[in-house]
Amino acid sequence: MPQVNVTINGKTYRMACDDGQEAHLEGLADRLNEIIGQLRQSFGEIGDQRLTVMAAITMGDDLAEAHRRIRRLESELAAVNETKTAVISRFEESEASIARAIDQAAGRLESLAQKLVSGDKRD
């Protein structure tokens, strides 16, 4: 199992991760460190543990917001799929109706053509 050294709030931590996840873990640590830095600028030196907890809550809030957005988008996607299904159904009904009208017109044309041919034979 690979191990990665990450620096968070000036402290280096050796962490294990799955193969291929090294860059992802480093990115998460960088994001946490960035948030801690932003909080330090906003609130000053309020203690490492408090800054870390506030950063974790901030990241948790970001995650919760992402989950809310995903649920909203899933709901919108379901509505779009329902609309798509309804549109396809209406299109298929219209297509069938047009096909029936074309068949009826073709039947009438054949009938007229037969009458014209029959009329030509009588003359």
CSV table of C-alpha atoms in Angstrom, one decimal, residues 5-121:
chain,number,residue,atom,x,y,z
A,5,ASN,CA,3.6,12.6,3.0
A,6,VAL,CA,1.2,15.5,3.2
A,7,THR,CA,1.6,18.8,5.0
A,8,ILE,CA,-1.4,20.2,6.8
A,9,ASN,CA,-1.2,23.4,8.8
A,10,GLY,CA,2.6,23.2,8.9
A,11,LYS,CA,2.7,19.6,10.1
A,12,THR,CA,3.7,16.6,7.9
A,13,TYR,CA,1.7,13.4,8.1
A,14,ARG,CA,2.6,10.1,6.6
A,15,MET,CA,-0.6,8.5,5.2
A,16,ALA,CA,-1.4,5.3,3.4
A,17,CYS,CA,-3.7,5.1,0.4
A,18,ASP,CA,-4.8,2.7,-2.3
A,19,ASP,CA,-2.6,2.3,-5.4
A,20,GLY,CA,-3.1,5.1,-7.8
A,21,GLN,CA,-4.8,7.4,-5.2
A,22,GLU,CA,-1.6,9.2,-4.2
A,23,ALA,CA,-2.4,12.4,-6.2
A,24,HIS,CA,-6.0,12.4,-5.0
A,25,LEU,CA,-4.9,12.2,-1.3
A,26,GLU,CA,-2.4,14.9,-1.9
A,27,GLY,CA,-5.1,17.1,-3.5
A,28,LEU,CA,-7.4,16.5,-0.5
A,29,ALA,CA,-4.7,17.5,1.9
A,30,ASP,CA,-3.9,20.6,-0.2
A,31,ARG,CA,-7.5,21.6,-0.1
A,32,LEU,CA,-7.7,21.1,3.7
A,33,ASN,CA,-4.5,23.1,4.1
A,34,GLU,CA,-5.9,25.9,1.9
A,35,ILE,CA,-9.1,26.1,3.9
A,36,ILE,CA,-7.2,26.2,7.2
A,37,GLY,CA,-5.1,29.1,5.7
A,38,GLN,CA,-8.3,31.0,4.7
A,39,LEU,CA,-9.8,30.5,8.1
A,40,ARG,CA,-6.5,31.6,9.8
A,41,GLN,CA,-6.7,34.8,7.7
A,42,SER,CA,-10.3,35.4,8.6
A,43,PHE,CA,-10.1,34.5,12.3
A,44,GLY,CA,-6.4,34.8,13.2
A,45,GLU,CA,-4.6,32.4,15.5
A,46,ILE,CA,-7.5,30.7,17.3
A,47,GLY,CA,-5.7,27.4,17.8
A,48,ASP,CA,-4.7,24.6,15.5
A,49,GLN,CA,-7.3,22.1,16.7
A,50,ARG,CA,-10.1,24.7,16.3
A,51,LEU,CA,-8.9,25.7,12.8
A,52,THR,CA,-8.8,22.0,11.8
A,53,VAL,CA,-12.3,21.4,13.1
A,54,MET,CA,-13.6,24.5,11.3
A,55,ALA,CA,-11.9,23.4,8.1
A,56,ALA,CA,-13.4,19.9,8.4
A,57,ILE,CA,-16.8,21.4,9.0
A,58,THR,CA,-16.3,23.7,5.9
A,59,MET,CA,-15.4,20.7,3.8
A,60,GLY,CA,-18.3,18.8,5.2
A,61,ASP,CA,-20.6,21.7,4.3
A,62,ASP,CA,-19.2,21.7,0.8
A,63,LEU,CA,-19.8,18.0,0.5
A,64,ALA,CA,-23.4,18.4,1.8
A,65,GLU,CA,-24.0,21.1,-0.7
A,66,ALA,CA,-22.7,18.9,-3.5
A,67,HIS,CA,-25.0,16.1,-2.4
A,68,ARG,CA,-28.0,18.6,-2.4
A,69,ARG,CA,-27.0,19.7,-5.9
A,70,ILE,CA,-26.7,16.1,-7.1
A,71,ARG,CA,-30.1,15.2,-5.8
A,72,ARG,CA,-31.6,18.3,-7.5
A,73,LEU,CA,-29.9,17.5,-10.7
A,74,GLU,CA,-31.0,13.8,-10.5
A,75,SER,CA,-34.6,15.1,-10.0
A,76,GLU,CA,-34.3,17.4,-13.0
A,77,LEU,CA,-32.8,14.6,-15.1
A,78,ALA,CA,-35.7,12.3,-14.1
A,79,ALA,CA,-38.1,15.1,-15.2
A,80,VAL,CA,-36.3,15.5,-18.5
A,81,ASN,CA,-36.4,11.8,-19.1
A,82,GLU,CA,-40.1,11.7,-18.4
A,83,THR,CA,-40.6,14.6,-20.8
A,84,LYS,CA,-38.4,12.8,-23.4
A,85,THR,CA,-40.5,9.7,-23.0
A,86,ALA,CA,-43.7,11.6,-23.5
A,87,VAL,CA,-42.4,13.4,-26.5
A,88,ILE,CA,-41.2,10.2,-28.1
A,89,SER,CA,-44.6,8.6,-27.4
A,90,ARG,CA,-46.4,11.6,-29.0
A,91,PHE,CA,-44.0,11.5,-32.0
A,92,GLU,CA,-44.6,7.7,-32.5
A,93,GLU,CA,-48.4,8.4,-32.3
A,94,SER,CA,-48.1,11.2,-34.8
A,95,GLU,CA,-45.9,9.0,-37.1
A,96,ALA,CA,-48.5,6.2,-37.0
A,97,SER,CA,-51.3,8.7,-37.7
A,98,ILE,CA,-49.4,10.1,-40.7
A,99,ALA,CA,-48.6,6.6,-41.9
A,100,ARG,CA,-52.4,5.7,-41.7
A,101,ALA,CA,-53.2,8.9,-43.6
A,102,ILE,CA,-50.6,8.1,-46.3
A,103,ASP,CA,-52.0,4.6,-46.6
A,104,GLN,CA,-55.6,5.9,-47.0
A,105,ALA,CA,-54.4,8.5,-49.6
A,106,ALA,CA,-52.5,5.8,-51.5
A,107,GLY,CA,-55.7,3.6,-51.4
A,108,ARG,CA,-57.8,6.5,-52.8
A,109,LEU,CA,-55.2,7.2,-55.5
A,110,GLU,CA,-55.2,3.5,-56.5
A,111,SER,CA,-58.9,3.5,-56.6
A,112,LEU,CA,-58.9,6.7,-58.8
A,113,ALA,CA,-56.2,5.2,-61.1
A,114,GLN,CA,-58.3,2.1,-61.5
A,115,LYS,CA,-61.4,4.1,-62.3
A,116,LEU,CA,-59.4,6.1,-64.9
A,117,VAL,CA,-58.0,3.0,-66.4
A,118,SER,CA,-61.5,1.4,-66.5
A,119,GLY,CA,-62.9,4.6,-68.1
A,120,ASP,CA,-60.2,4.6,-70.7
A,121,LYS,CA,-61.1,1.0,-71.8
